[in-house]
Short mmCIF file of C-alpha atoms in Angstrom, two decimals:
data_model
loop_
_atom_site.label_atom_id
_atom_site.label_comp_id
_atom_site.label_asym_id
_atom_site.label_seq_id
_atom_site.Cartn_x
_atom_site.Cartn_y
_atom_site.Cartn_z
CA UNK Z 258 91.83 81.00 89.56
CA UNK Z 259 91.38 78.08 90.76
CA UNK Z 260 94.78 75.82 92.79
CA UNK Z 261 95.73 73.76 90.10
CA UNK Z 262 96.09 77.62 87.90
CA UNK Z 263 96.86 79.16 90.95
CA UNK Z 264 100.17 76.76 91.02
CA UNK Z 265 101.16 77.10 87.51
CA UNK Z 266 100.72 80.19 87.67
CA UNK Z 267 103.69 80.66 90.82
CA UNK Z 268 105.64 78.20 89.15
CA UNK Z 269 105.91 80.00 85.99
CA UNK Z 270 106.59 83.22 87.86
CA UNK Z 271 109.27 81.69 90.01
CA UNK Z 272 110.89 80.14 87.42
CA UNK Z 273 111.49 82.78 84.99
CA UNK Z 274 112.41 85.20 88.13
CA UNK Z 275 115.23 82.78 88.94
CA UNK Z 276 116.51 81.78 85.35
CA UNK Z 277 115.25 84.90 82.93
CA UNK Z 278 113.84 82.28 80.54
CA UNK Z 279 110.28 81.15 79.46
CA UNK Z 280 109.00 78.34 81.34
CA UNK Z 281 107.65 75.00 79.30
CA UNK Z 282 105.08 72.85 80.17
CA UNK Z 283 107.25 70.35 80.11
CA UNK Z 284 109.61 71.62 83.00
CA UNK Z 285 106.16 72.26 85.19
CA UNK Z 286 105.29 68.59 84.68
CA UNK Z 287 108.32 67.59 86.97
CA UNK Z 288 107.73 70.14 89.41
CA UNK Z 289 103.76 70.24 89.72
CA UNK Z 290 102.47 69.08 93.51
CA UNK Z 291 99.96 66.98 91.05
CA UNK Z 292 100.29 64.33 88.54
CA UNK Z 293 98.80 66.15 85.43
CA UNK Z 294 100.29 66.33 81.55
CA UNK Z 295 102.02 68.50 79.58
CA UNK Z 296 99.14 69.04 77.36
CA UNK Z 297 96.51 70.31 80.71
CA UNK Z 298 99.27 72.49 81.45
CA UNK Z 299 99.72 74.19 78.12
CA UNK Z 300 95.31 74.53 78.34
CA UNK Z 301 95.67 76.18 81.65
CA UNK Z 302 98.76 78.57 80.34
CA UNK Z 303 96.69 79.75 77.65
CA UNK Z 304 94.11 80.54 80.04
CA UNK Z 305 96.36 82.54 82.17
CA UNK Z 306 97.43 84.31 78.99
CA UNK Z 307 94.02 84.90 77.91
CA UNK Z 308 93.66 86.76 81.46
CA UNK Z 309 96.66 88.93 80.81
CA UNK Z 310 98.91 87.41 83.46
CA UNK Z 311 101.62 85.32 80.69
CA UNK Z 312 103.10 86.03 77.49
CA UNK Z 313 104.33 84.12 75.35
CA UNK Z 314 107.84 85.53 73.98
CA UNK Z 315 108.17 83.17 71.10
CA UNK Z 316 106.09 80.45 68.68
CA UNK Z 317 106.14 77.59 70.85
CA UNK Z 318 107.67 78.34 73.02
CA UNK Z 319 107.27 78.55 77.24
CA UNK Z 320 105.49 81.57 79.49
CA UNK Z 321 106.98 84.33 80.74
CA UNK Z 322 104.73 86.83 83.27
CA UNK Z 323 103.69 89.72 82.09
CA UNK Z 324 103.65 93.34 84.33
CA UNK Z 325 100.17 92.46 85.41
CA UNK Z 326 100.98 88.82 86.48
CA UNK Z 327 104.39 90.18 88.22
CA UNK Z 328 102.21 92.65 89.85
CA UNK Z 329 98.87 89.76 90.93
CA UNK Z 330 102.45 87.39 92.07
CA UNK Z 331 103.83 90.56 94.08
CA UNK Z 332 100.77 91.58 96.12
CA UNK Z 333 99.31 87.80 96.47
CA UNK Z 334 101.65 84.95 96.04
CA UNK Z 335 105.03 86.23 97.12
CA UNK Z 336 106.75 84.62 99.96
CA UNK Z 337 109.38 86.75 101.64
CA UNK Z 338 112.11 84.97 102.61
CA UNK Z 339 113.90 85.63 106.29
CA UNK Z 340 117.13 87.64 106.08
CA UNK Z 341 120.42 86.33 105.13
CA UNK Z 342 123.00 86.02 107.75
CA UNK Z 343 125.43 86.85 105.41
CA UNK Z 344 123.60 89.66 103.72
CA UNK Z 345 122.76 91.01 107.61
CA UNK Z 346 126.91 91.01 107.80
CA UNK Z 347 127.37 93.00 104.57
CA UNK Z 348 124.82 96.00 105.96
CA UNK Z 349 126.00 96.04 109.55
CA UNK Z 350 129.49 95.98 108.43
CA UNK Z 351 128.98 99.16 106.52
CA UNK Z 352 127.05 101.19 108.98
CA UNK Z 353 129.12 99.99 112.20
CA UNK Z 354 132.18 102.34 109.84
CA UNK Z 355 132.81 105.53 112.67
CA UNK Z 356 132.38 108.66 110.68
CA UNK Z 357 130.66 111.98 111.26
CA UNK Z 358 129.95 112.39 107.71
CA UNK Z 359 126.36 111.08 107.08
CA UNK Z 360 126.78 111.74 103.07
CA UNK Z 361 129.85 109.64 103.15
CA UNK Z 362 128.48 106.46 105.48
CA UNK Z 363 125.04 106.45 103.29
CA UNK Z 364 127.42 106.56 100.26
CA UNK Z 365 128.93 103.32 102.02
CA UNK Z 366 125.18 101.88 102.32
CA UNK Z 367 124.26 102.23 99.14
CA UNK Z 368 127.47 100.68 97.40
CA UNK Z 369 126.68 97.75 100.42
CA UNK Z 370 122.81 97.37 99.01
CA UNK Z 371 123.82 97.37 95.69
CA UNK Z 372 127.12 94.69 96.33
CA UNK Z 373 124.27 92.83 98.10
CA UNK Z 374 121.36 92.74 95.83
CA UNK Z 375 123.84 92.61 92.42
CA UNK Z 376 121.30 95.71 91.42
CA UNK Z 377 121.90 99.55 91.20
CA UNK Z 378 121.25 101.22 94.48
CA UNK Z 379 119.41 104.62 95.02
CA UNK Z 380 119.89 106.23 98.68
CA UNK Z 381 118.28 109.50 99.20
CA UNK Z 382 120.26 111.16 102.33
CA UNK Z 383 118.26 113.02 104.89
CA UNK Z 384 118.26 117.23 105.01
CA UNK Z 385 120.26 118.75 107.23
CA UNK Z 386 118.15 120.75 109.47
CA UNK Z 387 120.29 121.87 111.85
CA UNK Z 388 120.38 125.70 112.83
CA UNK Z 389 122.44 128.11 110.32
CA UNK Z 390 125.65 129.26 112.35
CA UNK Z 391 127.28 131.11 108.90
CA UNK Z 392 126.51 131.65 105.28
CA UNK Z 393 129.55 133.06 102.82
CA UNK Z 394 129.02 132.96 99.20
CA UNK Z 395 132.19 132.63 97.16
CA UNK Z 396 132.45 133.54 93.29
CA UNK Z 397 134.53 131.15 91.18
CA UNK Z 398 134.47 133.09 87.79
CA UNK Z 399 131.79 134.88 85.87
CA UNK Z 400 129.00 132.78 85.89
CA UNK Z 401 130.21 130.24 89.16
CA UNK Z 402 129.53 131.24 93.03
CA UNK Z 403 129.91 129.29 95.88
CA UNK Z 404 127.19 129.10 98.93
CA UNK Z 405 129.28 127.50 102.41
CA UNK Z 406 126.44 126.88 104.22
CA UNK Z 407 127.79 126.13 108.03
CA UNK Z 408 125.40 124.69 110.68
CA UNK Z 409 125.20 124.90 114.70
CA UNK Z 410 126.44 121.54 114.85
CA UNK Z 411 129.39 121.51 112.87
CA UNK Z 412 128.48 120.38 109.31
CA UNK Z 413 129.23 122.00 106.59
CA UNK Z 414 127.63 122.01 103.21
CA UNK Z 415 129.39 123.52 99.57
CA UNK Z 416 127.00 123.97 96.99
CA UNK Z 417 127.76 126.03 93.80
CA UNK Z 418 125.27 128.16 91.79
CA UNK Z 419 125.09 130.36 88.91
CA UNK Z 420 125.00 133.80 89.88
CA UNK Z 421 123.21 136.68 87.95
CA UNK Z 422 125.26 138.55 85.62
CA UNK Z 423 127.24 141.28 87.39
CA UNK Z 424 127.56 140.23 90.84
CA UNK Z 425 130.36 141.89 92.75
CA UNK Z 426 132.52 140.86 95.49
CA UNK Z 427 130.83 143.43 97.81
CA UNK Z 428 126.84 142.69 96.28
CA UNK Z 429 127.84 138.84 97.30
CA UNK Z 430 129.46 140.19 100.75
CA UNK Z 431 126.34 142.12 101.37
CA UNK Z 432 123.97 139.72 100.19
CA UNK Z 433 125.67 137.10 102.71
CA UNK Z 434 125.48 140.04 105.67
CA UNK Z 435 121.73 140.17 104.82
CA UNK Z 436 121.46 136.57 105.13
CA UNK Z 437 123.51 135.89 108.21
CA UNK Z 438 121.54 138.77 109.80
CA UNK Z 439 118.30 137.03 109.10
CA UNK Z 440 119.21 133.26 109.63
CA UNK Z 441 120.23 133.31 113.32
CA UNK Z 442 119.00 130.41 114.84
CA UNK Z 443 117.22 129.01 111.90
CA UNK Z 444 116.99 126.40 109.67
CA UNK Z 445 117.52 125.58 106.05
CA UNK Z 446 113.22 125.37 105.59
CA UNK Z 447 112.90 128.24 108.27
CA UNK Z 448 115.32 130.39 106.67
CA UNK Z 449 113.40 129.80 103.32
CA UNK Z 450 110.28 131.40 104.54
CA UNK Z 451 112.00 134.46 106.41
CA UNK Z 452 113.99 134.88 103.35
CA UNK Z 453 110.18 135.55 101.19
CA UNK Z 454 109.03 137.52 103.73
CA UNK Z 455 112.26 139.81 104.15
CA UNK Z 456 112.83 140.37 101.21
CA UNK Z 457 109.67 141.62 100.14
CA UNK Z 458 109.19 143.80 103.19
CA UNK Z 459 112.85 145.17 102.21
CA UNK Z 460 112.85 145.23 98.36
CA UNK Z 461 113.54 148.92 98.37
CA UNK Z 462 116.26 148.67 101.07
CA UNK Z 463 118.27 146.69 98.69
CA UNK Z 464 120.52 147.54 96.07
CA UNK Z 465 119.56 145.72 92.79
CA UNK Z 466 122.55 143.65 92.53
CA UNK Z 467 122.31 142.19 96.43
CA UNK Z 468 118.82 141.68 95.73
CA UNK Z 469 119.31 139.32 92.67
CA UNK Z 470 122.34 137.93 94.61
CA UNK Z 471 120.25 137.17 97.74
CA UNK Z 472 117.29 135.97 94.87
CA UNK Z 473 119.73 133.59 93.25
CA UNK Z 474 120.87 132.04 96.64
CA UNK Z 475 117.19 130.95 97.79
CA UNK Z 476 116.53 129.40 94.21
CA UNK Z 477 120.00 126.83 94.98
CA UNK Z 478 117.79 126.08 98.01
CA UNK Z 479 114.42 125.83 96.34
CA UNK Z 480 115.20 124.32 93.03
CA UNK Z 481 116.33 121.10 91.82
CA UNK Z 482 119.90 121.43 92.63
CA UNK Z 483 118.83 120.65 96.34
CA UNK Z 484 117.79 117.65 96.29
CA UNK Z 485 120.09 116.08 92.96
CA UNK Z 486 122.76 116.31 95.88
CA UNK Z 487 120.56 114.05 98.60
CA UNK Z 488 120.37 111.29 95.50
CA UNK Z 489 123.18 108.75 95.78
CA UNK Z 490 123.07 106.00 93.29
CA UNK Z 491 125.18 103.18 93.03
CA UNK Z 492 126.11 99.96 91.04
CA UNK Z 493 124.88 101.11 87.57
CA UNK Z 494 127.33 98.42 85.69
CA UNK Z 495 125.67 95.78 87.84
CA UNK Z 496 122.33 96.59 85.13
CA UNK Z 497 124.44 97.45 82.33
CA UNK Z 498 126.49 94.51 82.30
CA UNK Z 499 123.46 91.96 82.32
CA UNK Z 500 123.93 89.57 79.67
CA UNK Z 501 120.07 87.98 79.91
CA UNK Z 502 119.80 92.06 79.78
CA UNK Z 503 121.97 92.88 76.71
CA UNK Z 504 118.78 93.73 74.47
CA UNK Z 505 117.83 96.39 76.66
CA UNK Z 506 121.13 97.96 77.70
CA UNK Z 507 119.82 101.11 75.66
CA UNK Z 508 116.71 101.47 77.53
CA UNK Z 509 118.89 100.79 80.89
CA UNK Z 510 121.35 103.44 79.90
CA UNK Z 511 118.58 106.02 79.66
CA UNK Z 512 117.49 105.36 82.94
CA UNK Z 513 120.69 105.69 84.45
CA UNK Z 514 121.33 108.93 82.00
CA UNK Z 515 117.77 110.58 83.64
CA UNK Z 516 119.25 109.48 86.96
CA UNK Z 517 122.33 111.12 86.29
CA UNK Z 518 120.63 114.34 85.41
CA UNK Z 519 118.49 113.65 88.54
CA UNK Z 520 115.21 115.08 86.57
CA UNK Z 521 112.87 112.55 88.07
CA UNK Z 522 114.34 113.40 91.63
CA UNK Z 523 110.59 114.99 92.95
CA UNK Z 524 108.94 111.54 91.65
CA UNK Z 525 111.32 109.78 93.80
CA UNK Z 526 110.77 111.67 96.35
CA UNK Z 527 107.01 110.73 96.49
CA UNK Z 528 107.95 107.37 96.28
CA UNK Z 529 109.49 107.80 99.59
CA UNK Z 530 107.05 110.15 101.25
CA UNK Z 531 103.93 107.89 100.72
CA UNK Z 532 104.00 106.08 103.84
CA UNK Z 533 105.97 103.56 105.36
CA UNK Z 534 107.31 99.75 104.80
CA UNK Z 535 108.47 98.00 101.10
CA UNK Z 536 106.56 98.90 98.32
CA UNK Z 537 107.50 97.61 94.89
CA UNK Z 538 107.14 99.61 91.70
CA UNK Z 539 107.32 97.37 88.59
CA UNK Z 540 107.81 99.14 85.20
CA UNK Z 541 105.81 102.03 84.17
CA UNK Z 542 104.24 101.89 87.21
CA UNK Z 543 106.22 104.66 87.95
CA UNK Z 544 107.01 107.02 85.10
CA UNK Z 545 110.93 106.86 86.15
CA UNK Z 546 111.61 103.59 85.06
CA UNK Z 547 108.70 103.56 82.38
CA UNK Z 548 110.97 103.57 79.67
CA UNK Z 549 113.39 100.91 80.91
CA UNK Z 550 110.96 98.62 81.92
CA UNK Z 551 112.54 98.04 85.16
CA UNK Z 552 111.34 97.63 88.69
CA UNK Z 553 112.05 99.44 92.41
CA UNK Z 554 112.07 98.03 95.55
CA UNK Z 555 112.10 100.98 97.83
CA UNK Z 556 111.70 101.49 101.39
CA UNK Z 557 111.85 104.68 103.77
CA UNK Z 558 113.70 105.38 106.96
CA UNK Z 559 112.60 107.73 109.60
CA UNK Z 560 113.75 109.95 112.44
CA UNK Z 561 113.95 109.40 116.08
CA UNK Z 562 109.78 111.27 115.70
CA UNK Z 563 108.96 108.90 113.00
CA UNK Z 564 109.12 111.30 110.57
CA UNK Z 565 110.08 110.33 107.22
CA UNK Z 566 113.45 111.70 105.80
CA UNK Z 567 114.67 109.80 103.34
CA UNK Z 568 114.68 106.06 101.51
CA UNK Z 569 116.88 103.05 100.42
CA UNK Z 570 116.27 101.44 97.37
CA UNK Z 571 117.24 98.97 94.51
CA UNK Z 572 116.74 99.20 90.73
CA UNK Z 573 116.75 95.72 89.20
CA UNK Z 574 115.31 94.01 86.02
CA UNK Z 575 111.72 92.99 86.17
CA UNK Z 576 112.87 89.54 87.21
CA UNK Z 577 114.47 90.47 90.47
CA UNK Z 578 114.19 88.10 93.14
CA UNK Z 579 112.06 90.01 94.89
CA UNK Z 580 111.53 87.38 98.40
CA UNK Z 581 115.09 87.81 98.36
CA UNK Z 582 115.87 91.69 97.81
CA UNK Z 583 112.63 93.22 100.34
CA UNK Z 584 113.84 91.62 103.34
CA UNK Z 585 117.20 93.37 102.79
CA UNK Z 586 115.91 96.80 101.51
CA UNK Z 587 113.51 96.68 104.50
CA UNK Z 588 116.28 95.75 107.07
CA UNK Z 589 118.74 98.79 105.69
CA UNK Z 590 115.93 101.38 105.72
CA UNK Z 591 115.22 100.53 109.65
CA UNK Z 592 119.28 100.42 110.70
CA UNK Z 593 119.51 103.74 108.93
CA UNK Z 594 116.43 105.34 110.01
CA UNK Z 595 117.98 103.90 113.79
CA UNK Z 596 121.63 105.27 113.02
CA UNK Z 597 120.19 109.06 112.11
CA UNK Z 598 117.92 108.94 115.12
CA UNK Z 599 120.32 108.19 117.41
CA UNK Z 600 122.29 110.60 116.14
CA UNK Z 601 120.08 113.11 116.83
CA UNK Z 602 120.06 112.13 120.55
CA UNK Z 603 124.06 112.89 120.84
#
């Protein structure tokens, strides 16, 4: 492109990302850094369009971008504004809270992001990898256990499961002696590999119902269940109660339904895990928001040995105001990732 398409180009963009509407020639005329006419516009729109980067929504009517020009204005054009004092306040007031409960305080983050950006937040918490001090397992009726999972340093972790069909109070007491034998001094991931190799080297030691019981309690580690706890989201009727959004509050709603479910919690995962800074996923780049044609801004946080651990993030329309929102996803993933670590030095 040359600068005179180059310019239309970022006005159109940052016009419809501030209003939601299609942008006129007409309103580009009054804004352009050159005298030129509505009509040269409208030839170098339809170029633009012919290149894949606008759409036109209507007969007649202005440009909107399309994926591939939100992407081309994302990686070349954007300007990222400096931080907001005000937004600054609105993070550091919610992580300054004093609580031992890091579940609860990144709960507090994520309704803080979300307050801030007027999007839905996602905030995947950290594992706790803290040595095992106990491990109980608890049946709640036929088909509902209970695994208290209590660390070295205090935390404790509740997670329910469904057991195999006859457990027993003394198959779960023995499974949980087997386990507490075994997890001395470990943690969560080292436990997970003793576990395999234990229990293979002492498959005949164990009864069959301890066996499945011990079985059952390393798939509540393994599986999905997992992680759906480490997923906070927040603000879903920021997205839902759109009204420039109202055409696609079905599409939103199954987003927020697959959320709920957490079923796209490994893709989110890799989101986080592919290296660090602000990356931006618009629409079906990623197949989580594919179908609701909306876009992440996602950044992860690290650990006192710059390991990555977990991410901040914020689900908006296509049409977020994306200078705006990196700058404060960016700043929450570093005060978080600088919170955990230096909790890990007390």
């Amino acid at each position: 492109m040359n600068d005179r398409s180059r310019e239309v180009f970022r006005r159109v963009v940052e016009g419809y990302l501030e209003s939601g509407d299609p942008v006129g020639s007409r309103t580009l005329t009054r804004s352009m850094s050159e005298k030129v006419s509505a009509a040269t516009i409208r030839n170098v729109m339809q170029d633009l369009e012919f290149l894949g980067l606008l759409n036109s929504p209507h007969v007649s009517a202005g440009r909107v971008p399309t994926q591939l020009g939100l992407r081309m204005f994302v990686d070349g054009l954007l300007e990222v504004r400096d931080l907001k004092e005000e937004d600054r306040e609105k993070i550091d007031a919610t992580l300054g809270a004093n609580t031992s409960d890091v579940g609860a305080l990144l709960d507090r983050v994520g309704a803080a992001l979300s307050g801030a950006t007027h999007g839905a937040s996602l905030v995947l918490a950290p594992k706790h990898e803290a040595p095992i001090r106990h491990i109980e397992f608890v049946s709640l009726g036929a088909d509902r256990a209970l695994t208290v999972l209590v660390f070295a340093d205090g935390h404790v972790e509740n997670r329910l499961f469904h057991p195999a069909p006859g457990q027993t109070p003394s198959s779960m007491r023995e499974a949980a002696n087997f386990l507490n034998a075994l997890a001395e001094g470990l943690t969560l991931s080292e436990l997970r590999e003793a576990m395999k190799v234990e229990i293979a080297r002492r498959r005949q030691e164990l009864d069959e119902l301890a066996r499945t019981m011990v079985e059952a309690g390393l798939a509540v580690w393994e599986n999905e269940g997992h992680d759906q706890a480490r997923l906070i989201v927040r603000g879903r009727a920021n997205l839902l109660s759109d009204p420039a959004e109202a055409e696609d509050l079905d599409r939103i709603r199954s987003l927020f339904d697959d959320l709920e479910r957490k079923r796209d919690i490994v893709e989110f995962l890799e989101l986080a895990e592919e290296g660090e800074g602000v990356r931006i996923f618009i629409g079906s780049e990623n197949k989580l928001f594919s179908l609701s044609g909306s876009s992440l801004v996602v950044s992860p946080y690290m650990n006192a040995d710059r390991k990555i651990i977990g991410a901040v993030g914020v689900i908006g329309p296509t049409r977020l105001n994306y200078g705006r929102i990196v700058p404060i996803v960016d700043y929450t993933a570093q005060l978080v990732g600088k919170l955990i670590a230096d909790r890990g030095k007390g």
